Structures are given as structure tokens and as C-alpha cells.
Short mmCIF file of C-alpha atoms in Angstrom, two decimals:
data_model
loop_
_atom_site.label_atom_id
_atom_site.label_comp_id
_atom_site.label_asym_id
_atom_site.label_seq_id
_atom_site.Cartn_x
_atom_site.Cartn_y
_atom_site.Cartn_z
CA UNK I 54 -15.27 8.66 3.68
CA UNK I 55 -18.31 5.92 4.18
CA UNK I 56 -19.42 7.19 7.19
CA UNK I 57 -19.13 4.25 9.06
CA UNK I 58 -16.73 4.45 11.74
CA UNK I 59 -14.51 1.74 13.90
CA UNK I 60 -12.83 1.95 16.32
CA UNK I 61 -10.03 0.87 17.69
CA UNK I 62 -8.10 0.64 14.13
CA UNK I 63 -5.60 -1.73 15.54
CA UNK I 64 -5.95 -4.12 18.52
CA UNK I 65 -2.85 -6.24 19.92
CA UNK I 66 -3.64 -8.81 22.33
CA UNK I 67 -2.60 -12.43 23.90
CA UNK I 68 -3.99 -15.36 22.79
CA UNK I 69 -7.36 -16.39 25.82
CA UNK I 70 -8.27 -12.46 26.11
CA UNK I 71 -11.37 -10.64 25.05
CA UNK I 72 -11.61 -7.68 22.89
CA UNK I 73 -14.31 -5.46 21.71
CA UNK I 74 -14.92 -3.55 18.63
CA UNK I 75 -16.84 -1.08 17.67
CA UNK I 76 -18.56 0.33 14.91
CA UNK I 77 -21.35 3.40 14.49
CA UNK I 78 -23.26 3.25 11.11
CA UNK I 79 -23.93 6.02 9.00
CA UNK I 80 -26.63 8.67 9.81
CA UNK I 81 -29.65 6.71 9.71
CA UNK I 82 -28.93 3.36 8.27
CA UNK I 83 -30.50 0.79 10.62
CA UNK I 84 -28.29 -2.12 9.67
CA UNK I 85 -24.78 -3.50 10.54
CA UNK I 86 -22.80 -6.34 8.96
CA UNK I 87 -19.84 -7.56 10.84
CA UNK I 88 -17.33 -9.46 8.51
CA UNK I 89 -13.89 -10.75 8.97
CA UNK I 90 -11.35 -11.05 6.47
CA UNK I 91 -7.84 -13.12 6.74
CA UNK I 92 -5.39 -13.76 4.45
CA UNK I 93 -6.40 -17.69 3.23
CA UNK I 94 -10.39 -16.83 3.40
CA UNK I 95 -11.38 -13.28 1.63
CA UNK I 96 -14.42 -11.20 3.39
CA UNK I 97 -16.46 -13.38 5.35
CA UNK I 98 -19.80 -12.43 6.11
CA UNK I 99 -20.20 -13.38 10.23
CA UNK I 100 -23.45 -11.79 11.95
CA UNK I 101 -26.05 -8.67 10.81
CA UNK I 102 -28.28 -6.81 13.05
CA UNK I 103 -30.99 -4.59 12.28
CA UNK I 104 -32.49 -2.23 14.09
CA UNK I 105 -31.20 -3.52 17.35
CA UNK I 106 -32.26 -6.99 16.56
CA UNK I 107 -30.23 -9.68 14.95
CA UNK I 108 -31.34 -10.79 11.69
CA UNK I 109 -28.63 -12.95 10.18
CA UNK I 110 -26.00 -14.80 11.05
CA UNK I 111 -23.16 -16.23 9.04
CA UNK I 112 -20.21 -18.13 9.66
CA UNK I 113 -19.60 -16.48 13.72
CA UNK I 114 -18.08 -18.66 16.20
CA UNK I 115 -19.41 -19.17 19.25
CA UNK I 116 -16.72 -17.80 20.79
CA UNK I 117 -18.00 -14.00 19.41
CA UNK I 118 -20.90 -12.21 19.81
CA UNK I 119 -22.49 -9.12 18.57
CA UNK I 120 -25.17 -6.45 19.63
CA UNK I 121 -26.85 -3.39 18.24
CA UNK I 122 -27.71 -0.61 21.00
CA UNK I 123 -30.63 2.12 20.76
CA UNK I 124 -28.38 4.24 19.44
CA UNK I 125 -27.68 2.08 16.27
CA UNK I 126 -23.66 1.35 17.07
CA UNK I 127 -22.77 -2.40 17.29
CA UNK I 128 -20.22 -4.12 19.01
CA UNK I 129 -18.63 -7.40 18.22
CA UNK I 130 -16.94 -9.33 21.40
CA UNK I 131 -14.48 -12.02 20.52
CA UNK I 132 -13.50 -14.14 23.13
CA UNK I 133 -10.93 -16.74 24.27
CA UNK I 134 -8.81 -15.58 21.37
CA UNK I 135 -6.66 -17.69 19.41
CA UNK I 136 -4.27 -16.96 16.69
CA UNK I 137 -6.03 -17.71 14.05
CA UNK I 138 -8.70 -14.68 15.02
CA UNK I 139 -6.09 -11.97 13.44
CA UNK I 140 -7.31 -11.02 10.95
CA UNK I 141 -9.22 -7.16 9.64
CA UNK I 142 -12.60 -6.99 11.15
CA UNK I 143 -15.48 -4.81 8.93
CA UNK I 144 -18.48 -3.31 9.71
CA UNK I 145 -20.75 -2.31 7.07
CA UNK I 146 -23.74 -0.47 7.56
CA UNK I 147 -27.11 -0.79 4.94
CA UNK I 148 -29.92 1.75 5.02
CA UNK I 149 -32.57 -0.93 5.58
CA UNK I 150 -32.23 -5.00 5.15
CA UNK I 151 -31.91 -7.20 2.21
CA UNK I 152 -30.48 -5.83 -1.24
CA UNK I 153 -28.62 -2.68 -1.12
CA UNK I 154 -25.46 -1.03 -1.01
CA UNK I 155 -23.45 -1.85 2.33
CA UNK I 156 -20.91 0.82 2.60
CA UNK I 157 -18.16 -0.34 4.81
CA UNK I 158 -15.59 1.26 7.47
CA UNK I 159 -11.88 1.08 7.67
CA UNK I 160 -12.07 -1.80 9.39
CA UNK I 161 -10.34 -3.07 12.95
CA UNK I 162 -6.87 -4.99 12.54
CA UNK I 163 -6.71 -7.39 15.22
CA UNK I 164 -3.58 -9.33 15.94
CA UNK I 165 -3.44 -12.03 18.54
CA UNK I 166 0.07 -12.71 20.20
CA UNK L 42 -6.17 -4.32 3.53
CA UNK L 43 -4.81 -7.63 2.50
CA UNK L 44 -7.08 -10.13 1.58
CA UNK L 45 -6.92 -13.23 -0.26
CA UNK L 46 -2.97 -12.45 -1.01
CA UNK L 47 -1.30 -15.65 -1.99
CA UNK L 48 -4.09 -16.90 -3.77
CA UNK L 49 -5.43 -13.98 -5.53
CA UNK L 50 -5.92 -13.85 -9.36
CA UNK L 51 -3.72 -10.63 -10.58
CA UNK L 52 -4.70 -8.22 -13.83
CA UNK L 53 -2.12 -5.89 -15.09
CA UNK L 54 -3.09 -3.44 -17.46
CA UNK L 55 -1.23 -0.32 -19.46
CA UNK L 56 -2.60 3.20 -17.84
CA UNK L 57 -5.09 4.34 -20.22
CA UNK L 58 -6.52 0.95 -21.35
CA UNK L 59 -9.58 -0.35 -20.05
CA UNK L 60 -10.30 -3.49 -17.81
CA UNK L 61 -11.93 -6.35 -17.93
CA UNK L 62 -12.40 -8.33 -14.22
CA UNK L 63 -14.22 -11.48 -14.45
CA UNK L 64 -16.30 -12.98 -11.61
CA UNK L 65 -18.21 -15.93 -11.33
CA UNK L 66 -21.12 -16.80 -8.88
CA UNK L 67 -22.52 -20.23 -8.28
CA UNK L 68 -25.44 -19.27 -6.79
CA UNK L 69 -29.22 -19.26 -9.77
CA UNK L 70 -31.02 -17.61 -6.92
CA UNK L 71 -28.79 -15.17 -6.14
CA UNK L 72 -30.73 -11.12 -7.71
CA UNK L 73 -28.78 -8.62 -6.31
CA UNK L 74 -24.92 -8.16 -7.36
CA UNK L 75 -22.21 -6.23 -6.71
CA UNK L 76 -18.64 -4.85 -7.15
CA UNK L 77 -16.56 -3.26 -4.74
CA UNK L 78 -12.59 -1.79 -4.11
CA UNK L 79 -10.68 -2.10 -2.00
CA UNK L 80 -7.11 -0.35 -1.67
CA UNK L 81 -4.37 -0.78 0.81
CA UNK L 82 -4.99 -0.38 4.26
CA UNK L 83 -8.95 0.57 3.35
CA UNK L 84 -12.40 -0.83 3.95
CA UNK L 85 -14.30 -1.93 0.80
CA UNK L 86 -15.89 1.14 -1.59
CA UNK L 87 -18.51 0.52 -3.49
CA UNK L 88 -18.59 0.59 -7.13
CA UNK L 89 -21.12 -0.03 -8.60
CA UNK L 90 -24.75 -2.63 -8.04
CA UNK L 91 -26.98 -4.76 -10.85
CA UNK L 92 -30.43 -6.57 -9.98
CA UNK L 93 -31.01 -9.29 -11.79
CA UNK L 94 -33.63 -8.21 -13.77
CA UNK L 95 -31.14 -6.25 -15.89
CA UNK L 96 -28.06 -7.07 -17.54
CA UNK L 97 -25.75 -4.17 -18.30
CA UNK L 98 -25.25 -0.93 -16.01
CA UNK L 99 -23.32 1.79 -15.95
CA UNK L 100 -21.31 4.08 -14.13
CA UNK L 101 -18.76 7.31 -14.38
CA UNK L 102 -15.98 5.40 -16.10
CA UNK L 103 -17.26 1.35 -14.85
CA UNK L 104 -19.67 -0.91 -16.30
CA UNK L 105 -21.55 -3.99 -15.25
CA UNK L 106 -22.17 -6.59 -16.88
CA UNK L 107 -24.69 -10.19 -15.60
CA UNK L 108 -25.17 -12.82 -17.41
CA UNK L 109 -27.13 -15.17 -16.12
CA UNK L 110 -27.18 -18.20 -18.50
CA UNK L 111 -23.70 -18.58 -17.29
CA UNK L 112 -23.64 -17.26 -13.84
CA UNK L 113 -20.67 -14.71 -14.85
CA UNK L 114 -20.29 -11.09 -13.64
CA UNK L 115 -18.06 -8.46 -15.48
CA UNK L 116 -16.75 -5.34 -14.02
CA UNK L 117 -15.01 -3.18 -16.85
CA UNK L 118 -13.02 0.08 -16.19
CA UNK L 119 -12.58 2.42 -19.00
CA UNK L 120 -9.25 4.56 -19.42
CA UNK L 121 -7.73 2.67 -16.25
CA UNK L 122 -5.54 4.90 -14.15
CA UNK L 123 -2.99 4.37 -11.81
CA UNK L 124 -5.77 5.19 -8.93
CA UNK L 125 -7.49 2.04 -9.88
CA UNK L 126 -4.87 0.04 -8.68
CA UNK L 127 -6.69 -2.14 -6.09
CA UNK L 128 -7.98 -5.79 -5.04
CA UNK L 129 -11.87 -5.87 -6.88
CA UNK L 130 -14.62 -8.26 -5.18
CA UNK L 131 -17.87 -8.93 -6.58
CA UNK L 132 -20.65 -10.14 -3.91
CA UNK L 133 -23.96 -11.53 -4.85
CA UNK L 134 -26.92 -11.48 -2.10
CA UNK L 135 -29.31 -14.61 -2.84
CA UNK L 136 -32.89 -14.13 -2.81
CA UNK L 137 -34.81 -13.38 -0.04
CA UNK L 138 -31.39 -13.31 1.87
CA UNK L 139 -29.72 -10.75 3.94
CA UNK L 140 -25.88 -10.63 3.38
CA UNK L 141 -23.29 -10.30 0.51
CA UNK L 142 -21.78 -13.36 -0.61
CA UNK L 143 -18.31 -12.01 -1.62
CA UNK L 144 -16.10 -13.44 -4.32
CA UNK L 145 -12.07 -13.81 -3.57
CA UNK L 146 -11.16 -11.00 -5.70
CA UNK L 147 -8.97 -9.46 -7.86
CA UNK L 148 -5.67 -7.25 -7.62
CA UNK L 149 -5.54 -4.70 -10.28
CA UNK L 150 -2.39 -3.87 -11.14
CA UNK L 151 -2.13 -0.39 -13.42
CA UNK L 152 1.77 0.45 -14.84
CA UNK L 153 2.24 3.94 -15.59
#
């Protein structure tokens, strides 16, 4: 067990909905990775906050968005859905920022009808 | 998890042999590496890390090897058992950067 948890594990939903994941970080690590990872495109690296603030971003759509609350869980929205969004959504959560061991959560399937 | 599936470079190996999976990163600037599993229907679990500054490290049972001349990453599992069996990614974070840069992996196959 990581320590990082998501939530929901699996999310079905129509194509032009909005969906929200989750994801708390372990006990006092201050950052959160979100990636996505499909079948034709590996782990892909999409937005990091730290501390509440966002720090990096990576290959996100405008369509999604992300946000760290005082409490240190995120939340990535993804909106106006389209097929090609199914795919396993990860958190990973980093002690501080920069090098260092990301340890990642089980992940949120997503599949878009 | 799936990931890369059609696409993704395979390595069989007898139980009991060791491992050898291969990576290679593109990136000179890149310092900070490193090598995760991943099994079915799991998030990635970290292996094992290497700075730059070094070029061989090792773990209970894995070792990591950088060389830098040639931008090439080795991850090598000694006595590989059937637990092993998994899809390996190496990720490299470039200097001064934030996020992993992940590879497309490897499924490790091990046959009792």
C-alpha cells in the first residue's frame, strides 16, 4: 500500500459530462502529480501541485483542471468528455518538489460511453 | 493496469534467472532516474532511484545501472520470480524540472 488513495476506482460516463477524481496524498507529502495513461501513449505526466499551488503543468487539456485544497487532497475535473479521455488516471504524491520518489495510487479507470 | 499494450517491448525469462531491462532516455540534462512496476490492475511501485552523479545502485534483489555517455538505463533483477511478472518503466526528471518523464515500458514475462 502507497498511501495514496483515489477514489472513485472506476468511473462510467457519456461522452459531454464532467467527472471528478480524487486523490489524498500520503501523510505529509505536499505534492501531487496527476497523470493519465491510455493504451497507445504510456504514463503521461498532465499537471503537479504543491502545497496548494500549481507548480507544473504537462500535457493537460484545457478541457481539465486540477486543484490542491488546505487539506493537501487534489482533484482533477475533466470536462466535455470525449472518448478518447478513457483511459487510468494516477495520482502520485512526492514529499516535497523536484527529484524524489513519487509513490503512486491505484489509480481511477475512467471509461467514456 | 494496461499501458502501452500493443506496442510494448516483451522479456521472458526462466524463474530463477536474472533480468536485464534496457531503457533509453534522450534527455543530457535529465539527473534524477528511475524505475518503477507496475502489475495488473495496480498503480506504479517504486523500485528503485539513481542521481546522476552515480552510476550503479543497488537494491534487495535489483540493480541500477546509468550510463551517461550513452544515455542508457539498466534495471537488472536477480533470481527473477514469478512475482516479478509485470510491465517495468523507467522515468527520468530533467534538471531543475518537476515531473517524471516516463519511458513506454516493459512487460516482464517470468515462466515457472
Amino acid at each position: 500500500d502507497s498511501g495514496v488513495t483515489q477514489t472513485p476506482k472506476h468511473l462510467i460516463t457519456a461522452t459531454g459530462q464532467r467527472v471528478t477524481l480524487r486523490c489524498s496524498p500520503r501523510s505529509g507529502d505536499l505534492s501531487v502529480y496527476w497523470y493519465q495513461q491510455s493504451l497507445d501513449q504510456g504514463l503521461q505526466f498532465l499537471i503537479q501541485y504543491y502545497n496548494g499551488e500549481e507548480r507544473a503543468k504537462g500535457n493537460i487539456l484545457e478541457r481539465f483542471s486540477a486543484q490542491q485544497f488546505p487539506d493537501l487532497h487534489s482533484e482533477l475535473n475533466l470536462s466535455s468528455l470525449e472518448l478518447g479521455d478513457s483511459a487510468l488516471y494516477f495520482c502520485a504524491s512526492q514529499a516535497g518538489t523536484g527529484g524524489g520518489i513519487q509513490y503512486f495510487g491505484a489509480g481511477t479507470r475512467l471509461s467514456v460511453l | 493496469g494496461e499501458s502501452v499494450g500493443l506496442h510494448l517491448p516483451t522479456l521472458s525469462v526462466q524463474e530463477g534467472d536474472n533480468s536485464i531491462i534496457n531503457c533509453a532516455y534522450s534527455n543530457s540534462a535529465s539527473d534524477y532516474f528511475i524505475w518503477y512496476k507496475q502489475e495488473s490492475g495496480k498503480g506504479p511501485q517504486f523500485i528503485i532511484d539513481i542521481r546522476s552523479n552515480m552510476d550503479k545502485r543497488q537494491g534487495q534483489r535489483v540493480t541500477v545501472l546509468l550510463n551517461k555517455t550513452v544515455k542508457h538505463l539498466s534495471l537488472q533483477i536477480a533470481a527473477t520470480q514469478p512475482g516479478d511478472s509485470a510491465v517495468y518503466f523507467c522515468a527520468e526528471r530533467a534538471a531543475g524540472a518537476n515531473n517524471l518523464f516516463f519511458g513506454t515500458g516493459t512487460r516482464l514475462t517470468v515462466i515457472p
